Amino acid sequence: ALCCREEPASSRTQPTPTAMAGDNGDAAAEGQDIFYVCKKSLEQLREQVKKGDEVSQELVNQLAFPDQLADEEVMVPVDMRGVEEEFDDVEQMVEKLGAKGTAEAFLKAREYFEANKDKDPEDERPKEMTAAEWKQLLAEDIMEGEEEEDLDLEDEEEDLDEGDEEGAEGEGEPAAKKAKTG
C-alpha cells in the first residue's frame, strides 16, 4: 500500500512509496493505509480542483514527496483506502491519472480519513505533525529497516559458517572409516 508514515513502527517510507491500496476488502481488513501529505499543498490542490484550474505536477510533487518542505510545515494524514484503485507508487498514479486525477485521489483519501469509517477512537487515530516530526519518524523507520537487514545478513552468514563446519566434518568421517577398514 502506498504510504509514507503509518505509525512510528511502520517500515514504509514516503519518498519511495511502495504501493497504494484501493477500497477493497483486504485493505479494510488490514485497517488504515495512512500516507502523510503537506496540508498547505493539499488545500491549494483542493482550491484548484474546485475552480477547475490546471493542476501542476510540481504541486502534486510537493504534496506527495514533502521531504523538501520547511520543518514547520504541517503534515496531515490521509487514508489511501479512499482511492478507488491500487497503485504501486505515486509515479504510477500520476502516469495513469495525470496531475489533476492524482490530486483528486489524494483529496478523496483525506475525506476518507476524516470520515473515520472504522470509527476508531479519536485518541488512537494518526495526528497532524510538523514536517520536522515526520522527517524524524521517517529517519527512525529507515534506521530500523537497516538494523533488520543487518540482522538478516548476520543470520545468513552464521548459517553459511555452520554449513562449512558440517561439510568439513562430513568429509573427515569417510576418510577415517576408510582408514579403519583398509
Short mmCIF file of C-alpha atoms in Angstrom, two decimals:
data_model
loop_
_atom_site.label_atom_id
_atom_site.label_comp_id
_atom_site.label_asym_id
_atom_site.label_seq_id
_atom_site.Cartn_x
_atom_site.Cartn_y
_atom_site.Cartn_z
CA ALA A 1 0.00 0.00 0.00
CA LEU A 2 1.26 3.47 -0.80
CA CYS A 3 2.34 5.04 2.36
CA CYS A 4 4.79 7.38 3.84
CA ARG A 5 4.06 7.24 7.50
CA GLU A 6 1.71 4.99 9.22
CA GLU A 7 2.58 4.69 12.85
CA PRO A 8 6.16 5.07 14.13
CA ALA A 9 6.59 1.30 13.97
CA SER A 10 5.90 1.36 10.23
CA SER A 11 8.68 0.45 7.85
CA ARG A 12 7.14 2.33 4.95
CA THR A 13 8.78 5.46 3.57
CA GLN A 14 7.18 8.25 1.62
CA PRO A 15 9.95 9.38 -0.71
CA THR A 16 9.79 5.95 -2.35
CA PRO A 17 6.22 4.75 -1.71
CA THR A 18 5.79 1.06 -2.15
CA ALA A 19 2.14 0.66 -3.05
CA MET A 20 -1.31 2.17 -2.81
CA ALA A 21 -4.40 0.36 -1.64
CA GLY A 22 -7.79 0.92 -3.13
CA ASP A 23 -11.01 0.47 -1.21
CA ASN A 24 -11.11 -3.32 -1.26
CA GLY A 25 -11.85 -5.97 1.33
CA ASP A 26 -8.18 -6.70 2.01
CA ALA A 27 -7.39 -3.07 2.79
CA ALA A 28 -10.40 -2.80 5.07
CA ALA A 29 -9.37 -5.93 6.94
CA GLU A 30 -5.84 -4.57 7.41
CA GLY A 31 -7.05 -1.22 8.71
CA GLN A 32 -5.91 2.22 7.70
CA ASP A 33 -3.45 2.82 4.89
CA ILE A 34 -2.02 6.12 6.10
CA PHE A 35 0.06 8.46 4.00
CA TYR A 36 1.15 11.89 5.23
CA VAL A 37 0.89 14.89 2.90
CA CYS A 38 1.59 18.61 3.16
CA LYS A 39 -1.54 20.33 4.48
CA LYS A 40 -0.87 23.59 2.61
CA SER A 41 -0.32 21.77 -0.71
CA LEU A 42 -3.48 19.70 -0.17
CA GLU A 43 -5.51 22.87 0.47
CA GLN A 44 -4.03 24.55 -2.64
CA LEU A 45 -4.92 21.49 -4.71
CA ARG A 46 -8.44 21.46 -3.24
CA GLU A 47 -8.95 25.07 -4.38
CA GLN A 48 -7.52 24.41 -7.86
CA VAL A 49 -9.69 21.32 -8.37
CA LYS A 50 -12.78 23.15 -7.06
CA LYS A 51 -12.20 26.05 -9.50
CA GLY A 52 -11.41 23.69 -12.36
CA ASP A 53 -7.90 25.17 -12.68
CA GLU A 54 -4.96 23.31 -14.16
CA VAL A 55 -3.15 21.25 -11.52
CA SER A 56 0.63 21.44 -11.75
CA GLN A 57 2.85 18.39 -11.43
CA GLU A 58 5.08 20.48 -9.15
CA LEU A 59 2.27 20.97 -6.61
CA VAL A 60 1.41 17.27 -6.72
CA ASN A 61 5.09 16.51 -6.04
CA GLN A 62 5.12 18.94 -3.08
CA LEU A 63 2.07 17.13 -1.73
CA ALA A 64 3.28 13.56 -2.23
CA PHE A 65 7.03 13.98 -1.62
CA PRO A 66 7.29 16.50 1.21
CA ASP A 67 10.91 15.73 2.12
CA GLN A 68 11.90 19.20 0.81
CA LEU A 69 9.40 21.07 2.99
CA ALA A 70 10.36 23.55 5.69
CA ASP A 71 10.38 21.91 9.12
CA GLU A 72 7.43 23.99 10.36
CA GLU A 73 5.08 22.89 7.53
CA VAL A 74 2.11 20.86 8.77
CA MET A 75 1.63 17.28 7.54
CA VAL A 76 -1.82 15.69 7.62
CA PRO A 77 -2.76 12.01 7.41
CA VAL A 78 -4.83 10.67 4.52
CA ASP A 79 -6.21 7.15 4.20
CA MET A 80 -5.38 5.71 0.79
CA ARG A 81 -8.31 3.31 1.01
CA GLY A 82 -10.31 6.29 -0.22
CA VAL A 83 -8.69 5.89 -3.65
CA GLU A 84 -10.80 3.54 -5.75
CA GLU A 85 -7.94 1.51 -7.23
CA GLU A 86 -4.49 0.21 -6.35
CA PHE A 87 -1.23 1.80 -7.43
CA ASP A 88 2.33 0.72 -6.75
CA ASP A 89 3.53 4.26 -6.15
CA VAL A 90 2.78 7.93 -6.76
CA GLU A 91 4.61 7.88 -10.11
CA GLN A 92 2.28 5.15 -11.39
CA MET A 93 -0.70 7.10 -10.05
CA VAL A 94 0.38 10.25 -11.94
CA GLU A 95 1.07 8.20 -15.09
CA LYS A 96 -2.42 6.75 -15.05
CA LEU A 97 -4.48 9.62 -13.59
CA GLY A 98 -2.45 12.69 -14.53
CA ALA A 99 -1.68 15.51 -12.09
CA LYS A 100 -5.32 16.53 -11.62
CA GLY A 101 -6.54 12.95 -11.15
CA THR A 102 -3.76 12.33 -8.61
CA ALA A 103 -4.75 15.49 -6.73
CA GLU A 104 -8.38 14.35 -6.71
CA ALA A 105 -7.32 10.92 -5.44
CA PHE A 106 -5.42 12.48 -2.51
CA LEU A 107 -8.42 14.70 -1.74
CA LYS A 108 -10.63 11.57 -1.65
CA ALA A 109 -8.09 9.88 0.63
CA ARG A 110 -8.24 12.86 3.01
CA GLU A 111 -12.05 12.79 3.01
CA TYR A 112 -11.95 9.04 3.69
CA PHE A 113 -9.62 9.61 6.64
CA GLU A 114 -11.82 12.40 8.03
CA ALA A 115 -14.94 10.22 7.67
CA ASN A 116 -13.36 7.68 10.07
CA LYS A 117 -15.39 4.80 8.65
CA ASP A 118 -13.70 2.38 11.07
CA LYS A 119 -14.97 4.51 13.95
CA ASP A 120 -11.53 4.50 15.57
CA PRO A 121 -11.33 6.40 18.87
CA GLU A 122 -10.01 9.91 18.16
CA ASP A 123 -7.05 9.49 20.53
CA GLU A 124 -5.88 6.40 18.60
CA ARG A 125 -6.03 7.97 15.13
CA PRO A 126 -2.97 9.37 13.36
CA LYS A 127 -2.49 13.06 14.11
CA GLU A 128 -1.17 16.05 12.22
CA MET A 129 2.55 16.65 12.69
CA THR A 130 5.18 19.07 11.51
CA ALA A 131 7.45 18.20 8.60
CA ALA A 132 10.33 18.05 11.11
CA GLU A 133 8.49 15.40 13.18
CA TRP A 134 7.61 13.47 10.03
CA LYS A 135 11.23 13.52 8.82
CA GLN A 136 12.39 12.29 12.25
CA LEU A 137 9.93 9.38 12.21
CA LEU A 138 10.94 8.55 8.66
CA ALA A 139 14.64 8.55 9.62
CA GLU A 140 13.89 6.24 12.58
CA ASP A 141 12.00 3.86 10.28
CA ILE A 142 14.86 3.78 7.82
CA MET A 143 17.31 3.05 10.65
CA GLU A 144 15.06 0.25 11.96
CA GLY A 145 14.85 -1.22 8.45
CA GLU A 146 18.65 -1.17 8.09
CA GLU A 147 19.07 -2.83 11.50
CA GLU A 148 16.66 -5.58 10.48
CA GLU A 149 18.57 -6.08 7.22
CA ASP A 150 21.87 -6.26 9.14
CA LEU A 151 20.40 -8.90 11.46
CA ASP A 152 19.16 -10.90 8.48
CA LEU A 153 22.62 -10.77 6.89
CA GLU A 154 24.27 -11.90 10.14
CA ASP A 155 21.86 -14.86 10.35
CA GLU A 156 22.70 -15.84 6.76
CA GLU A 157 26.43 -15.63 7.49
CA GLU A 158 26.01 -17.84 10.57
CA ASP A 159 24.07 -20.38 8.51
CA LEU A 160 26.86 -20.41 5.92
CA ASP A 161 29.52 -20.84 8.62
CA GLU A 162 27.64 -23.76 10.15
CA GLY A 163 27.27 -25.31 6.72
CA ASP A 164 31.05 -25.15 6.17
CA GLU A 165 31.76 -26.81 9.52
CA GLU A 166 29.28 -29.59 8.83
CA GLY A 167 30.78 -30.10 5.39
CA ALA A 168 34.30 -30.39 6.85
CA GLU A 169 33.18 -32.90 9.47
CA GLY A 170 31.29 -34.92 6.87
CA GLU A 171 34.37 -35.18 4.66
CA GLY A 172 36.51 -36.25 7.60
CA GLU A 173 34.34 -39.21 8.60
CA PRO A 174 34.56 -41.25 5.43
CA ALA A 175 38.33 -40.85 5.40
CA ALA A 176 38.50 -42.16 8.99
CA LYS A 177 36.26 -45.13 8.13
CA LYS A 178 38.37 -45.97 5.12
CA ALA A 179 41.49 -45.91 7.25
CA LYS A 180 39.88 -48.36 9.74
CA THR A 181 38.64 -50.80 7.14
CA GLY A 182 41.61 -50.51 4.80
#
